[in-house]
Short mmCIF file of C-alpha atoms in Angstrom, two decimals:
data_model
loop_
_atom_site.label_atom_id
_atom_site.label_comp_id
_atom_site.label_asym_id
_atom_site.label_seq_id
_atom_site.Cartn_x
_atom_site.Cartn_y
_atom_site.Cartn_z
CA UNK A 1 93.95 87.92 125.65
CA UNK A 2 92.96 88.76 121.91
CA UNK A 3 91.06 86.19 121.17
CA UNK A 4 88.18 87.88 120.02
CA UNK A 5 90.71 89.65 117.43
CA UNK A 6 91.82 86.37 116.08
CA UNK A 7 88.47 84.73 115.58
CA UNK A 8 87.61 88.46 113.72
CA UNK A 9 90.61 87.86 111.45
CA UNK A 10 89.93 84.25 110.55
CA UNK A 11 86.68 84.81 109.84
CA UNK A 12 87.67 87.62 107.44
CA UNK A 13 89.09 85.35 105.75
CA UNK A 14 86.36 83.18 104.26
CA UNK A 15 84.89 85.82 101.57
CA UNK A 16 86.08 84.21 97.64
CA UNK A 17 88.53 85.60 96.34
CA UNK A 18 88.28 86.50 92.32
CA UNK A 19 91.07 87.60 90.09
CA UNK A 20 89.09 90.93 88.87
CA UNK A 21 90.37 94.60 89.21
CA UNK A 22 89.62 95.87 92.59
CA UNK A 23 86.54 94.11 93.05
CA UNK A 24 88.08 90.65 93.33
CA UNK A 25 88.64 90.83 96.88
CA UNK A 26 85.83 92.64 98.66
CA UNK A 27 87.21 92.02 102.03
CA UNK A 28 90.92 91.94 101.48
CA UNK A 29 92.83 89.25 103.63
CA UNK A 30 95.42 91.84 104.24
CA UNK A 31 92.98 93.30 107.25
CA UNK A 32 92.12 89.81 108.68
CA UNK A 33 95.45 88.90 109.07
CA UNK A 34 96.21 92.09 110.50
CA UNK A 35 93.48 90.99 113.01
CA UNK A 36 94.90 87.76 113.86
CA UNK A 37 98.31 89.41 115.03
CA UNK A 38 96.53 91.90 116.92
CA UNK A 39 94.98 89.06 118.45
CA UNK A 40 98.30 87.54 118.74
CA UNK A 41 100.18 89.77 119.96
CA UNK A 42 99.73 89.44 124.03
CA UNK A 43 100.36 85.82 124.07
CA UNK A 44 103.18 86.77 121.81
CA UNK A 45 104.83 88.32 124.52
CA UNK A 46 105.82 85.32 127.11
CA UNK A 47 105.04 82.15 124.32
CA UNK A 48 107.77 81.11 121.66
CA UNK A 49 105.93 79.75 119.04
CA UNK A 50 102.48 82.54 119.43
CA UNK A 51 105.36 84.61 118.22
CA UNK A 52 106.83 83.19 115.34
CA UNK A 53 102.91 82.30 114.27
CA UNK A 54 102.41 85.95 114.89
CA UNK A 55 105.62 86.93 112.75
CA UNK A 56 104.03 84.40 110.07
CA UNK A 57 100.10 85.95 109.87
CA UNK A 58 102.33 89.48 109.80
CA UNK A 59 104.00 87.75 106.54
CA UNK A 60 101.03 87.13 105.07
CA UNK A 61 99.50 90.46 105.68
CA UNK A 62 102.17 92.00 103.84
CA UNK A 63 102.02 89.58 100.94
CA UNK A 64 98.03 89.92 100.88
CA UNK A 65 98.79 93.99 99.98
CA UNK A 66 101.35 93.17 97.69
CA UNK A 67 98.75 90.53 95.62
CA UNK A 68 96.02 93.12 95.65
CA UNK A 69 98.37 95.65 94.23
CA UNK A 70 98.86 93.11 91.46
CA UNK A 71 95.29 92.71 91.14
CA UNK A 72 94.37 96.84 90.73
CA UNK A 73 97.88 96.35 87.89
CA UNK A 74 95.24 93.75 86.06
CA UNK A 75 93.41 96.45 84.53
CA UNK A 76 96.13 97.45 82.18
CA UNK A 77 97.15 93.37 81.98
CA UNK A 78 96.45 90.84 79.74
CA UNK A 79 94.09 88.01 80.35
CA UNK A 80 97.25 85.67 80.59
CA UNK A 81 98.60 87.47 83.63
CA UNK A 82 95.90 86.32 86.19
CA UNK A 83 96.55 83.00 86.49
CA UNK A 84 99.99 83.70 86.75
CA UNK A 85 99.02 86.12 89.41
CA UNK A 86 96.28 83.34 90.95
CA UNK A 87 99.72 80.85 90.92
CA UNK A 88 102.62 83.54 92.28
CA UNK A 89 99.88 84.22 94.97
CA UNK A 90 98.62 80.74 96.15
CA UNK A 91 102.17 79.25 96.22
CA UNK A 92 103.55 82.23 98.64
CA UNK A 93 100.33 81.88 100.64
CA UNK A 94 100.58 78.10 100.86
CA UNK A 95 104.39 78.56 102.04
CA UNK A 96 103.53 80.77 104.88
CA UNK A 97 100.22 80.12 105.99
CA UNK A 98 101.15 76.32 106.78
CA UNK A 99 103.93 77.13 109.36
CA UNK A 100 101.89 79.83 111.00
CA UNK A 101 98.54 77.83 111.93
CA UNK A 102 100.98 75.20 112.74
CA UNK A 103 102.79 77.61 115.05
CA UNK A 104 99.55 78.90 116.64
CA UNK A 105 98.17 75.85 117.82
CA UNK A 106 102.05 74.48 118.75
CA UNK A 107 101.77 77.27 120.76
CA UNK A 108 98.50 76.90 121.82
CA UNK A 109 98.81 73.56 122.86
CA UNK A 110 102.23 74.50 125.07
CA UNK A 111 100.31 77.62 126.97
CA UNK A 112 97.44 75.12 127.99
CA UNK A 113 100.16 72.56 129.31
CA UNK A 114 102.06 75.15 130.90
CA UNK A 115 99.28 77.28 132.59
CA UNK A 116 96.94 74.97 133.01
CA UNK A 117 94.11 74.98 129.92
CA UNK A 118 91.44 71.90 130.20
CA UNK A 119 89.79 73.49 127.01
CA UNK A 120 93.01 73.40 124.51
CA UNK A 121 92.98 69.16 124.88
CA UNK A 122 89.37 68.96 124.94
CA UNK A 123 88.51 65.94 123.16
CA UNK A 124 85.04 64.32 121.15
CA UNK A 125 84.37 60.97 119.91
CA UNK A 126 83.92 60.31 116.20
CA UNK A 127 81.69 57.41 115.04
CA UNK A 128 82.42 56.53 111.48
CA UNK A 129 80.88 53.34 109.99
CA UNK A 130 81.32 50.78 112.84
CA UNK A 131 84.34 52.86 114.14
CA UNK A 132 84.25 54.74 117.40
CA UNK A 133 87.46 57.05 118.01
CA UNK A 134 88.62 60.42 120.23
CA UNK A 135 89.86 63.10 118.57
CA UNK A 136 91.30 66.46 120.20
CA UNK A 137 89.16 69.32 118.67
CA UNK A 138 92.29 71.17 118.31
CA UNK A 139 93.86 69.06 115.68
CA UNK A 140 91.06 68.88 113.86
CA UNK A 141 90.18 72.35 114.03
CA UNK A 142 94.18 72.72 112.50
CA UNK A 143 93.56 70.49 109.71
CA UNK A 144 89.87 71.87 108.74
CA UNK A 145 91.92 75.73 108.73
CA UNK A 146 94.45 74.37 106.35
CA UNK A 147 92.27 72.43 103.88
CA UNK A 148 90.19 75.35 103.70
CA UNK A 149 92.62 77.89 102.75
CA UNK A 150 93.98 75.45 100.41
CA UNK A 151 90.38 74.91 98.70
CA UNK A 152 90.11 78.83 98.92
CA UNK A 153 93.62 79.11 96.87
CA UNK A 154 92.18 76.73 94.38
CA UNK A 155 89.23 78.01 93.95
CA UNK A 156 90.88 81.28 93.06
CA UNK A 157 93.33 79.30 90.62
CA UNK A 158 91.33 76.82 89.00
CA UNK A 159 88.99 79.57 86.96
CA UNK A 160 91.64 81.68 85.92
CA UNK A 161 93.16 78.50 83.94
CA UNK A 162 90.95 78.87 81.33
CA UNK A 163 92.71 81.57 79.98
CA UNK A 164 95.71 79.26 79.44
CA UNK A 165 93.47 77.58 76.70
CA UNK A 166 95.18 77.59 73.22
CA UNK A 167 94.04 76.98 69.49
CA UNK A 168 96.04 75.49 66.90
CA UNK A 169 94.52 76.96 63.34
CA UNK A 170 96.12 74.94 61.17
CA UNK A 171 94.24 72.56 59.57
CA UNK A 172 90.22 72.27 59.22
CA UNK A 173 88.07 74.52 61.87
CA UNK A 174 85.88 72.59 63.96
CA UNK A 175 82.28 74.05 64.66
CA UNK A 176 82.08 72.07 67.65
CA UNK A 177 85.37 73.68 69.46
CA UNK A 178 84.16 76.02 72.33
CA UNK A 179 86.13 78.88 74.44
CA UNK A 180 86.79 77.80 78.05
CA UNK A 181 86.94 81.29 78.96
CA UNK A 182 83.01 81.63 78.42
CA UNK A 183 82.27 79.47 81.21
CA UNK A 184 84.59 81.47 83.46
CA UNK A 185 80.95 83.12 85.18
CA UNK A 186 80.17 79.96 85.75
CA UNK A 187 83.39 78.65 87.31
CA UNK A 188 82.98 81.93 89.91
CA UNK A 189 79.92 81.15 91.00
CA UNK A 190 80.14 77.56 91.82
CA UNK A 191 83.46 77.82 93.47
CA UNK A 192 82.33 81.11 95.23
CA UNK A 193 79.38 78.98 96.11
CA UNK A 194 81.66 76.04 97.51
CA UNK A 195 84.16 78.27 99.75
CA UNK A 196 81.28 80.14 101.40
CA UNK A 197 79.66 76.85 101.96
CA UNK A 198 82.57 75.25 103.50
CA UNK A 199 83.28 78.35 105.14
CA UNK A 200 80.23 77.81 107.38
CA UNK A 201 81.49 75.51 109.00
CA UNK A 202 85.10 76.83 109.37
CA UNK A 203 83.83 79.96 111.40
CA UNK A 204 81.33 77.50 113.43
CA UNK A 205 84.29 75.50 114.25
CA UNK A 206 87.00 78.48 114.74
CA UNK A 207 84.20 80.15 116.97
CA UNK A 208 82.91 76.97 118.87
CA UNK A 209 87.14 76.17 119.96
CA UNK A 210 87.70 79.79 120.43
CA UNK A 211 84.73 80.61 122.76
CA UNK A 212 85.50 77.12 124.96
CA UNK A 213 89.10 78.56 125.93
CA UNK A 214 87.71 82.05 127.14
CA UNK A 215 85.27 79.87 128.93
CA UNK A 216 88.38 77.73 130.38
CA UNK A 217 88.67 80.34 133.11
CA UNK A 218 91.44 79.10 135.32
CA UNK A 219 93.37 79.29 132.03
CA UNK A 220 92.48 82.82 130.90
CA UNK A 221 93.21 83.83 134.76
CA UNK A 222 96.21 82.15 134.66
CA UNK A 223 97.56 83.66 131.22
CA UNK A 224 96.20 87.54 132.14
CA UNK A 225 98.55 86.86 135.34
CA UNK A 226 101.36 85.86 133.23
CA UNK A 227 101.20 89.09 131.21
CA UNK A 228 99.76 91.89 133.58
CA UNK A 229 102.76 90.84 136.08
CA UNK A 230 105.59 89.90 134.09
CA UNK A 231 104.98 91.92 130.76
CA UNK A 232 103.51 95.01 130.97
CA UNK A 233 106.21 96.50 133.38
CA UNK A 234 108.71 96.03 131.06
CA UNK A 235 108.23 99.25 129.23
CA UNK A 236 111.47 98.43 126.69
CA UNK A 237 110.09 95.89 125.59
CA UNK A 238 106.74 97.54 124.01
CA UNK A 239 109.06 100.30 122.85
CA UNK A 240 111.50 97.94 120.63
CA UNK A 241 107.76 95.99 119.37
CA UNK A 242 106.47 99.70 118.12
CA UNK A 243 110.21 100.22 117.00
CA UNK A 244 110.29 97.28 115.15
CA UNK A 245 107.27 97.61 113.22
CA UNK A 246 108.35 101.17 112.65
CA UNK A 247 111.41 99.78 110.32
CA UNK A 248 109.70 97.11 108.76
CA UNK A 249 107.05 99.32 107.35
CA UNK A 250 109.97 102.06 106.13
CA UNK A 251 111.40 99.52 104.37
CA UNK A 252 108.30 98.58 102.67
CA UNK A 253 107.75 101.75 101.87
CA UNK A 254 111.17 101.63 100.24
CA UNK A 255 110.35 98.14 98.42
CA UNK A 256 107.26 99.87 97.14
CA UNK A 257 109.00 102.95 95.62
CA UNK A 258 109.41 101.07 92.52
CA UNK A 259 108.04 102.43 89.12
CA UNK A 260 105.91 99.52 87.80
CA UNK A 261 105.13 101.13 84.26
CA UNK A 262 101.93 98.84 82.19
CA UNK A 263 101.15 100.73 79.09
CA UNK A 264 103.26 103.35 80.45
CA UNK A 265 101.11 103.58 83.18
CA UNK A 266 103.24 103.06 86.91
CA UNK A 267 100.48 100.99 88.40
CA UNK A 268 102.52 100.68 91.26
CA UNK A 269 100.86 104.77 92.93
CA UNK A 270 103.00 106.41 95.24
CA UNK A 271 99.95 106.02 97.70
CA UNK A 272 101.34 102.42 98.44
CA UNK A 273 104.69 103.72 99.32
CA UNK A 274 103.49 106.91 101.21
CA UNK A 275 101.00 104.77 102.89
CA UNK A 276 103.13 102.87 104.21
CA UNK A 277 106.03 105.58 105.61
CA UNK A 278 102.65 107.51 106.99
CA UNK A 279 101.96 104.25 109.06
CA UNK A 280 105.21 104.26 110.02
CA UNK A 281 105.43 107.91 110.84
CA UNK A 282 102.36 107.56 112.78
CA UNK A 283 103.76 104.82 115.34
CA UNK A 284 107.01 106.81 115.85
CA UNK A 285 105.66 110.49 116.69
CA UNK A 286 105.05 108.59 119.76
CA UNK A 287 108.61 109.11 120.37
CA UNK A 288 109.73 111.83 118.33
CA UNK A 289 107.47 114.92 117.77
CA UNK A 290 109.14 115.63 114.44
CA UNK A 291 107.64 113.00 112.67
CA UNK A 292 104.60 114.91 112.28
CA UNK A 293 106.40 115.99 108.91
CA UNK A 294 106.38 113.05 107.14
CA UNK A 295 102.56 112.60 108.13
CA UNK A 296 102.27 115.99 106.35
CA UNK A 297 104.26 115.42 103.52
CA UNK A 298 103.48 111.64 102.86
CA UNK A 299 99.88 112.92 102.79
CA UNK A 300 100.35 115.45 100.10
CA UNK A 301 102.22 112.84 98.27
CA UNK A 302 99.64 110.38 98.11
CA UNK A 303 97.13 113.10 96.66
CA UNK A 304 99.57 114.10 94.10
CA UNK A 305 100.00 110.30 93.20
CA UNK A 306 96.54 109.53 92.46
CA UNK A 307 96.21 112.69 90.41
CA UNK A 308 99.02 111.78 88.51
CA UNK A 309 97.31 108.33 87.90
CA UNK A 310 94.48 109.96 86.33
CA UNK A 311 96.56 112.36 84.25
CA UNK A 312 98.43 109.37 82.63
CA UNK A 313 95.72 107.42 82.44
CA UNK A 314 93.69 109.97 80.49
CA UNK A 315 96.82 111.30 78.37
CA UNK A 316 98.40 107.11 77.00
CA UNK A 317 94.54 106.48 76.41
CA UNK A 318 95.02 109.14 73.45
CA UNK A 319 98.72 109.44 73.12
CA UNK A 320 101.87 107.65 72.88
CA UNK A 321 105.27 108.65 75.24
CA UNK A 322 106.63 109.85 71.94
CA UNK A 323 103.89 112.01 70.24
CA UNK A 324 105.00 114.84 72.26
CA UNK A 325 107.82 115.12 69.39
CA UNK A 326 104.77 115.27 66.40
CA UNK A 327 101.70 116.83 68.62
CA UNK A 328 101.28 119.73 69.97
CA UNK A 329 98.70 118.61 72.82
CA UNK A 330 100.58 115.83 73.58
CA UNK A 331 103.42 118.37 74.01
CA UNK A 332 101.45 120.72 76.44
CA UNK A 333 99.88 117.53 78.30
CA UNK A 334 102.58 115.07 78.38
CA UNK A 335 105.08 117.90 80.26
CA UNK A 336 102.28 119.11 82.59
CA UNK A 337 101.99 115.27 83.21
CA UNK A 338 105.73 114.95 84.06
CA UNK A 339 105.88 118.35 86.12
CA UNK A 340 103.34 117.04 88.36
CA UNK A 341 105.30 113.76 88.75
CA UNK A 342 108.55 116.03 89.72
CA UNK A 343 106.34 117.52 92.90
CA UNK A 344 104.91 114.48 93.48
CA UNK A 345 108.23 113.07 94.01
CA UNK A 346 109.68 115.81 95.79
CA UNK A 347 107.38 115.65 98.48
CA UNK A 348 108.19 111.85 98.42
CA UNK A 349 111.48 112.61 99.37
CA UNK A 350 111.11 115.26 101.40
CA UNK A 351 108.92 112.56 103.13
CA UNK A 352 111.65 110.46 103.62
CA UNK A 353 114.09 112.73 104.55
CA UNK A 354 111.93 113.83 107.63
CA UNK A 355 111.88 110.14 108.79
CA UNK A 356 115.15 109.47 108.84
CA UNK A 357 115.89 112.58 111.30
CA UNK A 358 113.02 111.82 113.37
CA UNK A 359 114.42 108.07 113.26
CA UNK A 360 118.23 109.13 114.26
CA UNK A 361 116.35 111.22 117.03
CA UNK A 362 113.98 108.26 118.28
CA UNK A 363 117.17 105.76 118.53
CA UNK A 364 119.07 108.93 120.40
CA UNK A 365 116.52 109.01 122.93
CA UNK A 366 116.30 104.64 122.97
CA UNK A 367 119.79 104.13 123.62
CA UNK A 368 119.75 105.97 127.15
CA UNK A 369 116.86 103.48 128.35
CA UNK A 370 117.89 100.60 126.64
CA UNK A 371 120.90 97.85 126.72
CA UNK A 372 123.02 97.48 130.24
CA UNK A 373 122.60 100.10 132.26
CA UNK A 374 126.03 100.05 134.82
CA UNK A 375 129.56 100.83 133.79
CA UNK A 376 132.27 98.57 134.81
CA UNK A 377 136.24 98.01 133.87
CA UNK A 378 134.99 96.17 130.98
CA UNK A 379 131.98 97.80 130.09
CA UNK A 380 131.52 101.36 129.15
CA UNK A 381 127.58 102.16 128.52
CA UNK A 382 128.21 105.72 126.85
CA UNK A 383 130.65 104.69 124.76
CA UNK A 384 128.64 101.61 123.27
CA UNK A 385 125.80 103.97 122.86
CA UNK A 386 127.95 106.18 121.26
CA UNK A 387 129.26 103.81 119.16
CA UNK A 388 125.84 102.59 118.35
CA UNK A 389 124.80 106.02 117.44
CA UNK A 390 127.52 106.55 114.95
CA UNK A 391 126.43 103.42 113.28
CA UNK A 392 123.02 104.13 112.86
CA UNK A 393 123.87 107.72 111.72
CA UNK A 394 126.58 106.64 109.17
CA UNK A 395 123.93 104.35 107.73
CA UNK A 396 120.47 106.66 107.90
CA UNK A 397 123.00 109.28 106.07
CA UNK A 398 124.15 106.79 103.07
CA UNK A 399 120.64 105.94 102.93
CA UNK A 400 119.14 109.82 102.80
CA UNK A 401 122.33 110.31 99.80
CA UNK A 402 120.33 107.43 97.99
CA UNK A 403 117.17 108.56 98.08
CA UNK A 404 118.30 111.81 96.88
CA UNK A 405 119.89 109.49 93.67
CA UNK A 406 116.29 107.58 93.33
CA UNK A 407 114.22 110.30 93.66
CA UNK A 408 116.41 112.28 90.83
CA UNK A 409 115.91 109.60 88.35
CA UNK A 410 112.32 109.27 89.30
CA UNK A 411 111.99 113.00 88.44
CA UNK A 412 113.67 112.72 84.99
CA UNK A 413 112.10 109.20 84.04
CA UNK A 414 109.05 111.39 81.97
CA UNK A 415 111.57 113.36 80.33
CA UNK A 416 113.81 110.98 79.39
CA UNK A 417 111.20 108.28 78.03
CA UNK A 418 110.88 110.45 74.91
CA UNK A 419 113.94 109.92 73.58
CA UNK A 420 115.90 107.44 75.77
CA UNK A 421 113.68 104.02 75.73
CA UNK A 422 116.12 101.89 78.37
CA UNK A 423 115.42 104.70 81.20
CA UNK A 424 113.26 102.01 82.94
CA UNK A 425 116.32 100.16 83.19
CA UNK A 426 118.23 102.95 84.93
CA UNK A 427 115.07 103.67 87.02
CA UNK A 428 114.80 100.14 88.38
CA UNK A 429 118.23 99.70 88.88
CA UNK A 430 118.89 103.03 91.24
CA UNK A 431 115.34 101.83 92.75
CA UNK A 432 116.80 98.58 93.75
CA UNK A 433 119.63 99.74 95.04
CA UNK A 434 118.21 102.39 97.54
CA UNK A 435 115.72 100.17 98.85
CA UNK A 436 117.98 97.14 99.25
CA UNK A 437 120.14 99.70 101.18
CA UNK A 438 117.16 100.68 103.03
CA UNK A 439 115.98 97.59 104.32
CA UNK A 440 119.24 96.61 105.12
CA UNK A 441 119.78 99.77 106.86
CA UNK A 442 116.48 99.28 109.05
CA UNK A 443 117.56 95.93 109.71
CA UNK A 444 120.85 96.81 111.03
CA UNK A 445 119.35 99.53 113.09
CA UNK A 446 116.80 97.13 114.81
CA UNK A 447 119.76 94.44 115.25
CA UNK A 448 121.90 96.80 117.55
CA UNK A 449 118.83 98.23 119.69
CA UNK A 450 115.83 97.01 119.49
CA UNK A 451 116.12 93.23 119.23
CA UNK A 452 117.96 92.89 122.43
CA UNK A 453 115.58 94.12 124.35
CA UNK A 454 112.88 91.49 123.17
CA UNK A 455 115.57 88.80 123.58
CA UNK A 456 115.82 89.88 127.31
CA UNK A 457 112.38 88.84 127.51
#
């Protein structure tokens, strides 16, 4: 039932984590918690709360890519931005990792009462001092996951807060004052030290509860049953899942179409965005064939984009936006620079144009299969569809008409840097716009069809 996913994801998530370029995160938590809903996502199916703790690790997965995004942007950042970083990060962590452990074992703790799970209630005595007392192993296994992740968030904080440390030079100088920062080497390795020592004995608990429910086997009979004979027939239901991940990773791809300029750098590669509208390409050629051409041209995107990231790295290490008006190499390197961003971009939009036919075609072929499927004096199935269709189509075309718009300005934001300094402001502002539409778009779309059919569940 996945459980040998989740334990992979949890334990994933024990490594230190370290506010340093690319390196701070050796495992990224992103891919465990991508574990733990694969794990999830059978008991997701026929339990409540599995689901929402499955919606909640997919949260978190998300907002694990976007902090180590902000972690590769730390090269080009000040000292000062990582515990702001550290902060941002552990506070949106915090917020969504408590409801989804507290989710998973809700639901946990509902699938052993309702089919029958000895192992889930399993209980040990607890001698403290002259004190004898039961425990479940559950709840204490619940608690032990949450103070852990909490120390973990700490331990990633607390170092990074010695860069807040500030000197007032008026006055005499004392000899004696010291920089907090120097003992940052030491703050790693003692609270590295401290999170993989208490993360022993997180992934000898998580394992130990883990292995004694796939050793409950009434209860792992009884919960295979549930799903082999009243979830995998219902074919609908697996396609609005794929669908539904499908639009949440075009709109991230959206959301991540930003330019995030540092140093006139945009630290924020089109590889993120193209990564994700390849993932989401990938699921849907399932359905539609078509979609092979935003594999194709998402891929040649994201090698453009890291080119370009080593073109402007190489030409603001020598050169300013504006040298191109005094320097003749800056001239000839800066416009090669900006040509290559115009392909680069094209592609990204010829990306996106690709997905949104194959996307009008996928829902096309959905809305036969899916909804009510008989006609009465009250109910007419073709023209709902039809009506459905137009919707989706109207907004999938405003949508393609705004990327066109973002994708423009994203192609003239080199040229107009030299001489027009608030073109970030234009850039951001079209940005926002077109993915705001976007995700509402996708959200609208997976309203009408696809979250129905999981409702019919």
């Amino acid at each position: 039932m996945g459980f040998g996913l989740l334990v992979a994801g949890f334990i994933l998530l024990v490594n230190p984590v370290i506010m340093f370029p690319i390196f701070g995160d050796i495992l990224p938590d992103a891919v465990g918690f991508f574990l733990i809903a694969a794990g999830l996502t059978k008991l997701s199916s026929f339990i409540g709360k599995i689901s929402e703790a499955r919606d909640g690790f997919m949260k978190l997965a998300f907002a694990e890519m976007g902090k180590f995004v902000a972690m590769l942007a730390l090269v080009r950042a000040s000292g000062s931005a990582k515990p702001l970083i550290a902060l941002v990060a552990g506070i949106i962590e915090a917020m969504l990792f408590i409801p989804a452990v507290l989710n998973l074992f809700e639901g946990l703790s509902f699938a052993g009462l309702w089919y029958g799970g000895s192992a889930v209630y399993a209980k040990k005595t607890v001698t403290r001092g002259k004190k004898t007392r039961e425990i479940e192993i559950a709840a204490a296994l619940k608690r032990y996951i949450i103070f852990f992740y909490f120390f973990r968030i700490a331990a990633t904080l607390i170092p990074e807060l010695s860069e807040l440390q500030m000197y007032d030079y008026l006055g005499t100088v004392d000899r004696r004052a010291f920089d907090m920062v120097y003992f940052k080497p030491m703050f790693y390795i003692l609270f590295s030290a401290a999170v993989l020592g208490f993360g022993i004995v997180y992934i000898v608990r998580i394992v130990r509860f883990f292995r004694s429910l796939r050793a409950d086997r009434p209860f792992m009979t009884a919960l295979e049953d549930k799903y082999r004979r009243d979830v995998v027939p219902k074919t609908n239901y697996f396609i609005a899942k794929r669908m539904k991940l499908v639009l949440a990773l075009f709109s991230f791809a959206a959301v991540t179409s930003l330019i995030l300029p540092l140093d006139n750098i945009n630290v924020l590669v089109g590889a993120i965005s193209s990564g994700f509208l390849i993932a989401a390409a990938v699921l849907l050629f399932r359905y539609e064939k078509t979609a092979l051409w935003v594999i194709v041209t998402g891929a040649v995107r994201c090698a453009l984009s890291v080119v370009n990231l080593i073109l402007q790295i190489r030409y603001f290490e020598d050169y300013s936006s504006d040298a191109v008006l005094r320097v003749t190499e800056a001239y000839n390197r800066y416009y090669r620079l900006a040509m290559t961003e115009v392909i680069e971009y094209l592609f990204a939009l010829a990306s996106v144009l690709f997905f949104a036919v194959a996307l009008m075609k996928a829902v096309k072929a959905h809305l036969e299969m899916m909804g009510i499927q008989t006609d009465n004096a009250m109910y007419s199935k073709r023209n709902r569809d039809l009506e459905t269709y137009n919707t989706v189509g109207g907004k999938l075309l405003l949508m393609s008409v705004l990327a066109i718009v973002h994708y423009a300005v994203a192609c003239s934001y080199r040229y107009l840097l030299v001489d027009f300094s608030l073109v970030l402001v234009l850039t951001t502002a079209v940005t926002i716009v077109y993915a705001a539409y976007a995700v509402y778009s996708m959200r609208v779309i997976d309203t009408l069809l696809y979250d129905k059919e999981i409702e019919l569940m």
